[in-house]
Coordinates of C-alpha atoms in Angstrom, one line a residue:
M750 CA -26.3 -46.6 -1.9
A751 CA -26.8 -43.0 -2.7
A752 CA -23.0 -42.4 -3.0
A753 CA -22.8 -45.3 -5.5
A754 CA -25.5 -44.0 -7.5
V755 CA -23.8 -40.6 -7.8
D756 CA -20.3 -42.2 -8.5
S757 CA -22.0 -44.3 -11.2
A758 CA -23.7 -41.2 -12.7
M759 CA -20.6 -39.2 -12.6
E760 CA -18.9 -41.6 -15.1
V761 CA -21.8 -40.9 -17.4
V762 CA -21.8 -37.0 -17.3
P763 CA -18.4 -36.6 -19.1
A764 CA -19.6 -38.8 -22.0
L765 CA -22.9 -36.6 -22.2
A766 CA -20.7 -33.5 -22.3
E767 CA -18.5 -34.9 -25.1
E768 CA -21.0 -36.6 -27.4
A769 CA -23.7 -34.7 -29.4
A770 CA -25.9 -37.9 -29.3
P771 CA -25.3 -40.0 -26.2
E772 CA -26.1 -43.6 -26.1
V773 CA -29.6 -44.5 -24.9
A774 CA -28.4 -46.6 -22.0
G775 CA -26.1 -43.9 -20.5
L776 CA -28.9 -41.2 -20.8
S777 CA -31.4 -43.7 -19.1
C778 CA -28.8 -44.3 -16.3
L779 CA -28.5 -40.6 -15.7
V780 CA -32.1 -39.4 -15.8
N781 CA -33.5 -42.1 -13.7
L782 CA -31.6 -41.0 -10.7
P783 CA -33.3 -38.8 -8.1
G784 CA -33.5 -35.0 -8.8
E785 CA -31.4 -34.2 -5.9
V786 CA -28.7 -36.5 -6.9
L787 CA -28.9 -35.2 -10.6
E788 CA -28.6 -31.6 -9.2
Y789 CA -25.6 -32.5 -7.0
I790 CA -23.9 -34.0 -9.9
L791 CA -24.7 -31.0 -12.2
C792 CA -23.2 -28.7 -9.5
C793 CA -20.2 -30.8 -8.6
G794 CA -17.7 -28.2 -10.1
S795 CA -16.3 -30.3 -12.6
L796 CA -18.6 -29.1 -15.5
T797 CA -18.2 -26.1 -17.5
A798 CA -20.8 -23.7 -18.7
A799 CA -20.6 -25.4 -22.2
D800 CA -20.9 -28.8 -20.7
I801 CA -24.2 -27.7 -18.8
G802 CA -25.5 -26.3 -22.1
R803 CA -25.0 -29.7 -23.9
V804 CA -26.4 -31.6 -21.1
S805 CA -29.4 -29.6 -21.0
S806 CA -30.1 -30.2 -24.7
T807 CA -30.3 -34.0 -24.2
C808 CA -33.7 -34.4 -22.7
R809 CA -36.6 -32.7 -21.1
R810 CA -35.6 -33.7 -17.4
L811 CA -32.1 -32.5 -17.6
R812 CA -33.4 -29.4 -19.3
E813 CA -35.7 -28.6 -16.4
L814 CA -32.9 -29.4 -13.9
C815 CA -30.8 -26.8 -15.7
Q816 CA -33.5 -23.9 -16.1
S817 CA -32.1 -20.7 -16.3
S818 CA -33.1 -19.6 -12.9
G819 CA -32.3 -22.7 -11.2
K820 CA -29.5 -23.9 -8.8
V821 CA -27.3 -25.4 -11.6
W822 CA -26.8 -22.2 -13.4
K823 CA -26.5 -20.2 -10.1
E824 CA -23.6 -22.5 -9.1
Q825 CA -22.0 -22.0 -12.4
F826 CA -22.0 -18.4 -11.8
R827 CA -20.8 -18.6 -8.2
V828 CA -17.9 -20.8 -9.0
R829 CA -16.8 -18.5 -12.0
W830 CA -17.1 -15.2 -10.2
P831 CA -17.6 -15.7 -6.5
S832 CA -16.9 -12.2 -5.5
L833 CA -20.2 -11.0 -7.3
M834 CA -22.5 -13.1 -5.2
K835 CA -22.7 -10.4 -2.5
H836 CA -24.6 -8.3 -4.8
Y837 CA -27.5 -10.7 -5.1
S838 CA -30.3 -11.1 -2.4
P839 CA -31.2 -14.7 -1.7
T840 CA -34.8 -13.5 -2.0
D841 CA -34.5 -12.0 -5.4
Y842 CA -35.5 -13.8 -8.5
V843 CA -32.5 -14.0 -10.8
N844 CA -32.0 -15.5 -14.3
W845 CA -28.5 -17.0 -13.7
L846 CA -27.9 -18.1 -17.3
E847 CA -28.7 -14.6 -18.6
E848 CA -26.4 -13.1 -15.8
Y849 CA -23.7 -15.6 -16.8
K850 CA -24.0 -14.4 -20.5
V851 CA -23.8 -10.6 -19.5
R852 CA -20.9 -11.1 -17.2
Q853 CA -19.1 -13.2 -20.0
K854 CA -19.7 -10.5 -22.4
A855 CA -18.5 -7.7 -20.0
G856 CA -15.1 -9.8 -19.4
L857 CA -14.5 -10.0 -23.1
E858 CA -15.1 -6.1 -23.4
A859 CA -12.9 -5.4 -20.6
R860 CA -10.1 -7.6 -21.9
K861 CA -10.3 -6.1 -25.3
I862 CA -10.1 -2.5 -23.8
V863 CA -7.2 -3.4 -21.6
A864 CA -5.3 -4.9 -24.4
S865 CA -5.7 -1.6 -26.5
F866 CA -4.4 0.6 -23.8
S867 CA -0.9 0.0 -24.1
K868 CA -0.7 0.6 -27.8
R869 CA -2.8 3.8 -27.5
F870 CA -1.4 5.4 -24.6
F871 CA 2.3 3.9 -24.2
S872 CA 3.9 7.2 -25.2
E873 CA 1.6 9.5 -23.0
H874 CA -0.5 9.5 -19.7
V875 CA -3.9 8.3 -20.4
P876 CA -6.0 11.5 -21.3
C877 CA -9.2 12.5 -19.8
N878 CA -11.0 11.2 -22.6
G879 CA -9.2 8.0 -22.8
F880 CA -11.6 6.4 -20.7
S881 CA -14.5 7.2 -22.7
D882 CA -14.8 3.7 -24.2
I883 CA -15.3 2.2 -20.7
E884 CA -18.0 4.9 -19.6
N885 CA -20.0 4.0 -22.7
L886 CA -20.0 0.2 -22.3
E887 CA -23.3 -1.6 -21.8
G888 CA -24.2 -3.8 -19.1
P889 CA -23.7 -3.4 -15.2
E890 CA -20.5 -1.7 -14.0
I891 CA -19.9 -4.2 -11.4
F892 CA -19.2 -6.9 -13.9
F893 CA -16.6 -4.7 -15.8
E894 CA -14.9 -3.9 -12.6
D895 CA -14.9 -7.5 -11.5
E896 CA -13.1 -8.6 -14.8
L897 CA -10.5 -5.8 -14.0
V898 CA -10.0 -7.2 -10.4
C899 CA -9.7 -10.7 -11.9
I900 CA -6.8 -9.5 -14.1
L901 CA -5.1 -7.8 -11.2
N902 CA -5.5 -10.9 -8.9
M903 CA -4.6 -13.5 -11.7
E904 CA -2.2 -15.6 -10.0
G905 CA -3.5 -18.9 -11.2
S906 CA -2.0 -21.6 -13.5
T907 CA 0.6 -20.8 -16.0
L908 CA -1.6 -22.2 -18.7
W909 CA -4.6 -19.9 -17.7
K910 CA -2.3 -16.9 -17.5
S911 CA -1.0 -17.6 -20.8
I912 CA -4.4 -17.8 -22.3
L913 CA -5.7 -14.7 -20.5
F914 CA -2.5 -12.5 -21.0
N915 CA -0.9 -13.9 -23.9
G916 CA 2.5 -13.1 -22.4
K917 CA 1.5 -9.6 -21.3
A918 CA 0.7 -10.0 -17.7
L919 CA 2.5 -7.0 -16.3
T920 CA 1.3 -4.8 -19.0
W921 CA -2.4 -5.8 -18.6
K922 CA -2.2 -5.5 -14.9
Y923 CA -0.6 -2.0 -15.2
Y924 CA -3.7 -0.8 -17.5
A925 CA -6.4 -2.8 -15.7
K926 CA -5.2 -1.0 -12.5
K927 CA -5.3 2.3 -14.1
I928 CA -8.9 1.7 -15.4
L929 CA -10.2 0.4 -12.2
Y930 CA -8.8 3.3 -10.3
Y931 CA -10.4 5.7 -12.5
L932 CA -13.8 4.2 -12.5
R933 CA -13.9 3.6 -8.8
Q934 CA -12.8 7.2 -8.1
Q935 CA -15.5 8.7 -10.4
K936 CA -18.2 6.5 -8.6
I937 CA -17.0 7.6 -5.1
L938 CA -16.7 11.2 -6.0
N939 CA -20.3 11.2 -7.4
N940 CA -21.5 9.7 -4.1
L941 CA -19.4 12.3 -2.1
K942 CA -21.1 15.1 -4.0
A943 CA -24.5 13.5 -3.4
F944 CA -23.6 13.3 0.3
L945 CA -22.7 16.9 0.4
Q946 CA -26.0 17.8 -0.7
Q947 CA -27.6 16.5 2.5
P948 CA -29.0 19.1 4.9
D949 CA -26.8 20.5 7.7
D950 CA -28.3 18.4 10.3
Y951 CA -27.4 15.3 8.5
E952 CA -24.5 14.2 10.9
S953 CA -23.1 11.1 9.5
Y954 CA -19.6 11.9 10.1
L955 CA -18.2 8.2 9.6
E956 CA -19.9 8.1 6.4
G957 CA -18.2 11.3 4.9
A958 CA -14.8 10.0 6.3
V959 CA -15.4 6.6 4.7
Y960 CA -15.8 8.4 1.3
I961 CA -12.5 10.1 1.8
D962 CA -11.1 6.7 2.7
Q963 CA -12.4 5.0 -0.5
Y964 CA -11.3 7.8 -2.7
C965 CA -7.8 7.8 -1.7
N966 CA -7.6 3.9 -1.8
P967 CA -10.0 2.8 -4.6
L968 CA -8.3 -0.5 -5.2
S969 CA -9.0 -1.6 -1.4
D970 CA -12.2 -3.3 -0.4
I971 CA -13.5 -0.5 1.9
S972 CA -17.2 -0.2 2.8
L973 CA -19.1 1.8 5.3
K974 CA -21.0 -1.5 6.2
D975 CA -17.6 -3.4 7.0
I976 CA -16.4 -0.4 9.0
Q977 CA -19.6 0.1 10.8
A978 CA -19.5 -3.7 11.7
Q979 CA -16.1 -3.3 13.2
I980 CA -17.2 -0.4 15.2
D981 CA -20.3 -2.3 16.3
S982 CA -18.1 -5.0 17.6
I983 CA -16.2 -2.3 19.7
V984 CA -19.6 -1.1 21.0
E985 CA -20.6 -4.8 22.1
L986 CA -17.3 -4.7 24.2
V987 CA -18.1 -1.4 25.7
C988 CA -21.6 -2.7 26.5
K989 CA -20.0 -5.6 28.2
T990 CA -17.9 -3.4 30.4
L991 CA -20.8 -1.0 31.0
R992 CA -22.9 -3.8 32.3
G993 CA -20.4 -4.5 35.0
I994 CA -20.6 -0.8 35.9
N995 CA -24.4 -0.5 35.7
S996 CA -26.4 -3.4 34.8
R997 CA -29.5 -1.4 34.3
H998 CA -27.9 1.3 32.1
P999 CA -30.4 2.4 29.4
S1000 CA -27.7 2.2 26.7
L1001 CA -27.7 -1.6 27.1
A1002 CA -31.2 -1.7 25.9
F1003 CA -30.5 0.1 22.6
K1004 CA -31.0 -2.0 19.4
A1005 CA -28.8 -1.7 16.4
G1006 CA -29.5 1.5 14.4
E1007 CA -31.3 3.3 17.3
S1008 CA -30.2 7.0 17.9
S1009 CA -31.7 7.8 21.2
M1010 CA -29.6 10.0 23.5
I1011 CA -29.3 9.6 27.2
M1012 CA -29.8 13.0 29.1
E1013 CA -28.5 12.3 32.6
I1014 CA -24.8 13.5 32.9
E1015 CA -24.0 10.6 35.4
L1016 CA -25.3 7.9 32.9
Q1017 CA -23.1 9.6 30.2
S1018 CA -20.2 9.5 32.2
Q1019 CA -20.5 5.9 32.9
V1020 CA -20.6 5.3 29.1
L1021 CA -17.5 7.3 28.6
D1022 CA -15.7 5.7 31.5
A1023 CA -16.5 2.1 29.7
M1024 CA -15.3 3.4 26.3
N1025 CA -11.9 4.7 27.7
Y1026 CA -11.2 1.3 29.4
V1027 CA -12.3 -0.7 26.2
L1028 CA -10.4 1.6 23.5
Y1029 CA -7.3 2.5 25.4
D1030 CA -6.7 -0.3 28.0
Q1031 CA -8.3 -3.3 26.4
L1032 CA -7.8 -2.7 22.6
K1033 CA -4.7 -0.5 23.1
F1034 CA -5.9 2.4 20.7
K1035 CA -3.6 5.2 20.8
G1036 CA -2.6 8.5 19.2
N1037 CA 0.2 8.1 16.6
R1038 CA 2.8 10.4 18.0
M1039 CA 5.7 8.4 16.5
D1040 CA 4.5 8.5 12.8
Y1041 CA 2.1 11.5 13.1
Y1042 CA 2.6 12.6 9.3
N1043 CA 1.4 9.5 7.6
A1044 CA -1.7 9.5 5.5
L1045 CA -2.7 6.0 7.0
N1046 CA -3.6 7.9 10.2
L1047 CA -6.6 9.7 8.3
Y1048 CA -8.1 6.5 6.7
M1049 CA -10.8 5.0 9.1
H1050 CA -10.1 1.3 7.9
Q1051 CA -6.6 1.8 8.8
V1052 CA -7.3 3.5 12.1
L1053 CA -9.3 0.4 12.9
I1054 CA -6.5 -2.0 11.7
R1055 CA -3.5 -0.3 13.2
R1056 CA -5.5 1.0 16.2
T1057 CA -3.8 4.4 15.9
G1058 CA -4.6 7.7 14.3
I1059 CA -4.5 11.5 14.6
P1060 CA -6.8 13.7 16.6
I1061 CA -9.4 14.0 13.9
S1062 CA -9.6 10.4 12.9
M1063 CA -9.5 9.2 16.6
S1064 CA -12.2 11.8 17.4
L1065 CA -14.6 10.5 14.8
L1066 CA -14.1 7.0 16.0
Y1067 CA -14.8 7.9 19.6
L1068 CA -17.8 10.3 18.5
T1069 CA -19.3 7.3 16.5
I1070 CA -19.2 5.0 19.6
A1071 CA -20.3 7.6 22.0
R1072 CA -23.5 8.5 19.9
Q1073 CA -24.3 4.9 19.4
L1074 CA -24.5 4.5 23.1
G1075 CA -26.5 7.7 23.8
V1076 CA -23.9 10.1 24.5
P1077 CA -24.5 13.4 22.3
L1078 CA -20.8 14.3 22.1
E1079 CA -20.1 17.1 19.3
P1080 CA -17.0 17.8 17.0
V1081 CA -14.9 21.0 17.8
N1082 CA -12.7 22.1 15.0
F1083 CA -10.0 23.3 17.4
P1084 CA -6.8 24.6 15.9
S1085 CA -3.9 22.2 15.7
H1086 CA -5.7 19.6 17.7
F1087 CA -9.3 18.2 16.9
L1088 CA -11.5 17.9 19.8
L1089 CA -14.8 16.7 21.0
R1090 CA -17.3 18.6 23.4
W1091 CA -19.4 17.1 25.9
C1092 CA -22.3 19.3 27.3
Q1093 CA -22.6 19.7 31.2
G1094 CA -25.3 22.4 31.2
A1095 CA -29.1 22.1 31.6
E1096 CA -31.1 21.2 28.5
G1097 CA -32.6 24.6 27.0
A1098 CA -30.2 26.9 29.2
T1099 CA -28.0 29.5 27.5
L1100 CA -24.6 28.0 27.2
D1101 CA -21.0 29.2 26.8
I1102 CA -17.9 27.5 26.2
F1103 CA -17.3 26.9 30.1
D1104 CA -20.4 24.8 30.0
Y1105 CA -18.6 22.0 28.2
I1106 CA -15.9 19.4 28.9
Y1107 CA -13.6 18.9 25.9
I1108 CA -12.4 15.3 25.2
D1109 CA -9.2 14.6 23.6
A1110 CA -9.5 11.1 21.9
F1111 CA -6.0 11.3 20.5
G1112 CA -4.9 11.6 24.3
K1113 CA -6.7 8.5 25.7
G1114 CA -10.0 10.2 26.0
K1115 CA -8.6 12.8 28.5
Q1116 CA -11.3 15.2 29.7
L1117 CA -10.3 19.0 29.5
T1118 CA -11.5 22.4 30.7
V1119 CA -11.3 25.5 28.4
K1120 CA -7.9 26.5 30.2
E1121 CA -6.4 23.0 29.6
C1122 CA -7.6 23.1 26.0
E1123 CA -5.3 26.3 25.4
Y1124 CA -2.5 24.8 27.4
L1125 CA -2.6 21.7 24.9
I1126 CA -1.8 23.9 21.9
G1127 CA 0.2 26.6 23.6
Q1128 CA -1.9 29.5 22.8
H1129 CA -5.1 31.5 23.7
V1130 CA -8.0 31.2 21.2
T1131 CA -11.4 33.0 20.7
A1132 CA -14.6 31.4 22.0
A1133 CA -15.7 30.9 18.4
L1134 CA -13.1 28.1 18.0
Y1135 CA -14.9 26.1 20.5
G1136 CA -17.9 25.8 18.6
V1137 CA -19.5 22.7 17.0
V1138 CA -19.0 22.2 13.1
N1139 CA -21.0 20.3 10.6
V1140 CA -20.0 17.4 8.5
K1141 CA -18.6 19.5 5.6
K1142 CA -16.4 21.4 7.9
V1143 CA -15.1 18.1 9.5
L1144 CA -14.4 16.6 6.0
Q1145 CA -12.8 19.8 4.9
R1146 CA -10.3 19.5 7.8
M1147 CA -9.5 15.8 7.1
V1148 CA -8.9 16.5 3.3
G1149 CA -6.9 19.7 4.3
N1150 CA -4.5 17.3 6.4
L1151 CA -4.3 15.0 3.4
L1152 CA -3.5 18.1 1.2
S1153 CA -0.7 19.1 3.5
L1154 CA 0.7 15.6 3.3
G1155 CA 0.4 15.4 -0.3
K1156 CA 2.5 18.5 -0.5
R1157 CA 5.3 17.0 1.5
E1158 CA 5.6 13.9 -0.8
G1159 CA 9.0 13.5 -2.1
I1160 CA 9.6 10.0 -3.5
D1161 CA 6.2 9.6 -5.2
Q1162 CA 6.8 11.3 -8.4
S1163 CA 3.1 10.9 -9.4
Y1164 CA 2.0 13.0 -6.6
Q1165 CA -1.1 10.7 -6.2
L1166 CA -1.9 11.8 -2.8
L1167 CA -1.7 15.5 -3.7
R1168 CA -3.9 14.9 -6.7
D1169 CA -6.6 12.9 -4.9
S1170 CA -6.8 15.3 -2.0
L1171 CA -7.1 18.3 -4.5
D1172 CA -10.0 16.3 -6.2
L1173 CA -11.6 16.0 -2.8
Y1174 CA -11.2 19.5 -1.6
L1175 CA -12.6 20.9 -5.1
A1176 CA -15.4 18.6 -4.8
M1177 CA -16.4 20.3 -1.7
Y1178 CA -15.2 23.9 -2.6
P1179 CA -15.0 24.1 -6.4
D1180 CA -14.1 27.8 -6.7
Q1181 CA -11.1 27.8 -4.4
V1182 CA -8.8 29.7 -6.8
Q1183 CA -5.6 28.9 -5.2
L1184 CA -6.3 25.1 -5.2
L1185 CA -7.3 25.3 -8.9
L1186 CA -4.1 27.1 -9.7
L1187 CA -2.2 24.5 -7.8
Q1188 CA -4.0 21.6 -9.6
A1189 CA -3.2 23.2 -12.9
R1190 CA 0.4 23.7 -12.2
L1191 CA 0.6 20.2 -10.9
Y1192 CA -0.8 18.6 -14.1
F1193 CA 1.4 21.0 -16.1
H1194 CA 4.5 19.9 -14.1
L1195 CA 3.5 16.1 -14.6
G1196 CA 2.9 16.9 -18.3
I1197 CA -0.6 15.3 -18.1
W1198 CA -4.0 16.3 -19.4
P1199 CA -3.2 19.6 -21.2
E1200 CA -6.7 20.2 -22.4
K1201 CA -7.9 19.8 -18.7
V1202 CA -5.3 22.4 -17.6
L1203 CA -6.7 24.9 -20.1
D1204 CA -10.2 24.4 -18.7
I1205 CA -9.0 25.1 -15.2
L1206 CA -7.2 28.0 -16.2
Q1207 CA -10.3 29.4 -18.0
H1208 CA -12.4 28.8 -14.9
I1209 CA -9.8 30.7 -12.7
Q1210 CA -9.8 33.6 -15.0
T1211 CA -13.6 33.7 -14.8
L1212 CA -13.4 33.7 -10.9
D1213 CA -10.5 36.0 -10.5
P1214 CA -9.1 38.1 -13.3
G1215 CA -6.4 39.3 -11.0
Q1216 CA -4.6 35.9 -11.7
H1217 CA -4.1 37.0 -15.3
G1218 CA -0.2 36.6 -14.8
A1219 CA 0.0 33.1 -13.6
V1220 CA -2.9 32.0 -15.9
G1221 CA -1.4 33.6 -19.0
Y1222 CA 2.1 32.0 -18.4
L1223 CA 0.5 28.4 -18.0
V1224 CA -1.8 28.9 -21.0
Q1225 CA 1.1 29.9 -23.3
H1226 CA 3.2 26.9 -22.1
T1227 CA 0.5 24.4 -22.3
L1228 CA -0.4 25.2 -25.8
E1229 CA 3.2 25.1 -26.8
H1230 CA 3.2 21.5 -25.3
I1231 CA -0.1 20.7 -27.3
E1232 CA 1.7 21.9 -30.6
R1233 CA 4.8 19.8 -29.8
K1234 CA 2.7 16.7 -29.2
K1235 CA 1.2 17.3 -32.6
E1236 CA 4.5 17.7 -34.3
E1237 CA 5.8 14.5 -33.1
V1238 CA 6.2 12.0 -35.9
G1239 CA 6.5 8.3 -35.7
V1240 CA 8.3 6.3 -33.2
E1241 CA 12.2 6.8 -32.5
V1242 CA 13.9 3.4 -33.1
K1243 CA 17.4 2.8 -31.4
L1244 CA 19.4 0.0 -32.9
R1245 CA 22.2 -1.4 -31.0
S1246 CA 24.0 -2.2 -34.1
D1247 CA 24.0 1.6 -35.4
E1248 CA 27.7 2.9 -35.1
K1249 CA 26.7 5.8 -33.0
H1250 CA 25.4 3.4 -30.2
R1251 CA 28.6 1.3 -30.1
D1252 CA 29.5 2.5 -26.6
V1253 CA 26.2 1.5 -25.0
C1254 CA 26.9 -1.5 -22.8
Y1255 CA 23.5 -2.3 -21.1
S1256 CA 20.1 -3.1 -22.4
I1257 CA 16.5 -2.5 -21.5
G1258 CA 15.2 -5.0 -19.1
L1259 CA 18.3 -5.6 -17.3
I1260 CA 18.4 -5.5 -13.5
M1261 CA 21.2 -3.1 -12.3
K1262 CA 22.8 -1.7 -9.2
H1263 CA 24.0 2.0 -8.8
K1264 CA 27.5 1.8 -7.6
R1265 CA 27.4 5.1 -5.6
Y1266 CA 23.9 5.1 -4.1
G1267 CA 23.3 1.4 -4.0
Y1268 CA 19.9 1.3 -5.2
N1269 CA 18.4 -1.6 -7.5
C1270 CA 16.7 -0.6 -10.6
V1271 CA 15.6 -1.8 -14.2
I1272 CA 16.6 -0.1 -17.5
Y1273 CA 13.7 1.0 -19.6
G1274 CA 15.5 3.2 -22.1
W1275 CA 18.8 4.7 -23.0
D1276 CA 20.6 7.4 -24.9
P1277 CA 24.2 7.2 -26.5
T1278 CA 25.1 10.5 -24.7
C1279 CA 23.3 12.5 -21.9
M1280 CA 20.2 14.2 -23.5
M1281 CA 19.4 16.6 -20.6
G1282 CA 19.7 20.4 -20.7
H1283 CA 22.8 22.3 -19.6
E1284 CA 21.1 23.4 -16.3
W1285 CA 20.3 19.6 -15.2
I1286 CA 23.9 18.7 -16.1
R1287 CA 25.3 21.4 -14.0
N1288 CA 22.9 20.8 -11.0
M1289 CA 23.7 17.1 -11.2
N1290 CA 27.4 17.7 -11.2
V1291 CA 27.7 15.5 -14.2
H1292 CA 30.9 17.1 -15.1
S1293 CA 32.7 15.6 -12.2
L1294 CA 32.2 12.2 -13.5
P1295 CA 35.4 10.8 -15.4
H1296 CA 33.5 10.5 -18.8
G1297 CA 31.2 13.4 -18.0
H1298 CA 28.1 13.7 -20.1
H1299 CA 29.9 12.1 -23.2
Q1300 CA 28.8 8.6 -22.3
P1301 CA 25.5 6.5 -22.5
F1302 CA 22.9 7.4 -20.1
Y1303 CA 20.1 5.1 -18.9
N1304 CA 16.5 5.6 -18.0
V1305 CA 15.9 3.4 -14.9
L1306 CA 12.9 2.5 -12.7
V1307 CA 14.1 2.5 -9.1
E1308 CA 12.8 0.1 -6.4
D1309 CA 11.9 3.2 -4.3
G1310 CA 9.3 4.2 -6.9
S1311 CA 11.4 7.0 -8.5
C1312 CA 12.6 7.4 -12.0
R1313 CA 16.2 8.4 -12.7
Y1314 CA 18.6 9.0 -15.4
A1315 CA 22.0 7.4 -14.5
A1316 CA 25.4 7.5 -16.2
Q1317 CA 26.8 4.3 -17.7
E1318 CA 29.9 4.4 -15.4
N1319 CA 27.6 4.5 -12.4
L1320 CA 25.8 1.3 -13.2
E1321 CA 26.7 -2.4 -12.7
Y1322 CA 24.9 -5.6 -13.1
N1323 CA 23.0 -6.8 -10.1
V1324 CA 24.5 -10.3 -9.3
E1325 CA 21.2 -11.0 -7.4
P1326 CA 18.4 -9.8 -9.6
Q1327 CA 15.1 -9.3 -8.1
E1328 CA 11.6 -7.7 -9.1
I1329 CA 11.7 -4.0 -9.0
S1330 CA 8.6 -3.0 -7.2
H1331 CA 7.8 0.3 -9.2
P1332 CA 4.3 1.2 -10.2
D1333 CA 5.3 1.7 -13.9
V1334 CA 6.9 -1.5 -14.4
G1335 CA 4.0 -2.9 -16.3
R1336 CA 3.9 0.1 -18.7
Y1337 CA 7.2 -1.0 -20.1
F1338 CA 7.6 -4.9 -19.4
S1339 CA 5.3 -7.8 -19.9
E1340 CA 7.1 -10.3 -17.6
F1341 CA 9.9 -10.8 -15.0
T1342 CA 11.7 -13.9 -15.7
G1343 CA 13.8 -14.3 -12.4
T1344 CA 16.8 -12.5 -14.0
H1345 CA 15.5 -9.8 -16.2
Y1346 CA 12.4 -8.2 -17.5
I1347 CA 11.1 -8.8 -21.0
P1348 CA 9.9 -5.6 -22.9
N1349 CA 6.3 -5.3 -23.9
A1350 CA 5.6 -4.9 -27.7
E1351 CA 5.6 -1.2 -27.6
L1352 CA 9.1 -0.9 -25.8
E1353 CA 10.5 -3.6 -28.2
I1354 CA 9.5 -1.6 -31.0
R1355 CA 11.6 1.3 -29.8
Y1356 CA 14.5 -0.8 -28.9
P1357 CA 14.3 -3.8 -31.5
E1358 CA 17.8 -5.4 -30.9
D1359 CA 18.1 -5.0 -27.1
L1360 CA 16.4 -8.4 -26.3
E1361 CA 19.1 -10.4 -28.1
F1362 CA 21.7 -8.6 -26.0
V1363 CA 19.8 -9.2 -22.9
Y1364 CA 19.7 -13.0 -23.4
E1365 CA 23.5 -12.9 -24.0
T1366 CA 24.1 -11.0 -21.0
V1367 CA 22.0 -13.2 -18.7
Q1368 CA 23.7 -16.2 -20.2
N1369 CA 27.1 -14.8 -19.4
I1370 CA 26.4 -13.3 -16.0
Y1371 CA 24.0 -15.4 -14.3
S1372 CA 24.7 -18.9 -15.8
A1373 CA 28.4 -18.5 -15.0
K1374 CA 27.5 -17.6 -11.5
K1375 CA 25.3 -20.7 -11.2
E1376 CA 28.1 -23.0 -12.5
N1377 CA 30.5 -21.6 -10.0
I1378 CA 28.0 -22.1 -7.2
D1379 CA 27.5 -25.8 -8.4
E1380 CA 31.2 -26.3 -8.4

């Protein structure tokens, strides 16, 4: 009976949504239904916000059902932006209609800014002040971020994508990612700086490690709450094992959030035995000896997912679990191999390094003596290096490891890990002259943020006037770079029909293969002859090519993430074209068609005749191949 009433009413709703003045009979049929049925209909998911607005204007009863803080508008908000619901408490009073309006406005502003970035910053890296429009936006930051995430994750219908992106999907996603990366990193860095202001006895090692994880992975959904929940589940497994060892163990009575410590060594030992069984035998956690120099080993969310890490990350996990179960382990900044120490001496007694057992979480929780610790690293060390360290020192070591890995980067020409780790280290120690100089040199090498380079160099000169040689060199060349940018006039347009370009065979957007090295790539620019300097030509042995440097050269984005400058004679069409997984694809192209990339508006301005040649090439190469297969 109720189902029939709902079906009948559902037929009336579309009419109410479409007609400004519905017929009295239809309206009467609808409003005479029980309130629960009406609310069910209005929350069914087939009505838009505009529909609800029109329905609520028809009569008092429907207006009351569609009140701004009621279930109907809450459902509209939830269906449209489900990821935002976690920010609201079920007990809070919320004006859902107003929230809907504010979120809608934030989305429009976000799209407007993203759309402007390609035109404003196509020819350069987004400058430091390029994000000022975003920082000055009104309304909750989470709404703006949510719209950027929606752009990045937009994989819906072709119709919706065409409405939202207007044929610029890859370019929109490229700049949405850059903006979201910047916003989240700024917020995380501010949180980290506030965290570092805590007194020395504030020992939330896990919280600090999560900030580092978040900063290096700002586009991932990483939270202390989620990581703590995963650790809590491991603690539950340890408790289950501990119950089998000692059913009356005091740790089993601990409640979540308690920080009581057990003083009896035998009871502590039972906890550690249970931990070792669960972590290393049951869950198969282990030190990553095979891929030690991988940044993932330092990110706590990855340590939990992959169940592997390096000494410091494994130690932080082990330390966190032990403390939750009442074992007061402490971190030891031991050289080359981070350790934990476990006190064996009496409380209040004067202790030395021999009153502790040292735990190697990387080595399956093995318990070591002082002599075994030295054997582990192959050298004798002073007693000071067996001492406990505070949170800041632990984080310094984690970031120092990332910094070392960032310096080892080869393929990633953006040096993102190095840039992120420098930011983190300088947030903790802002007056480290050598790291400031490295940061200035890195930005100079990448050709980005010249104004920021000058600020860093000025700070270095204030801290250490003895650096005037290196500082003076960089200042001079940075100022020259700024002047050259000012002298650039207009956009260089390259026409395929121009006589001097008659030897150019390939066009932007084509998927190519390198004949010698075998890599796949996409062309995003070309020159009629090699435009690099004599030193580059000599180093790359260009003269050994049959046509030398007097042939067209192509700027290509390579599938390994690098950007290269390839001679025409070394390239050939890729008979099996595929998307090129390169972070800068969206900077130059708006769409991948399956055979080639479509240049975005800014790239097309610079190569206005190339698209016609691309269509002709695709028709000749790939259509002919399809016909041969069909035959």
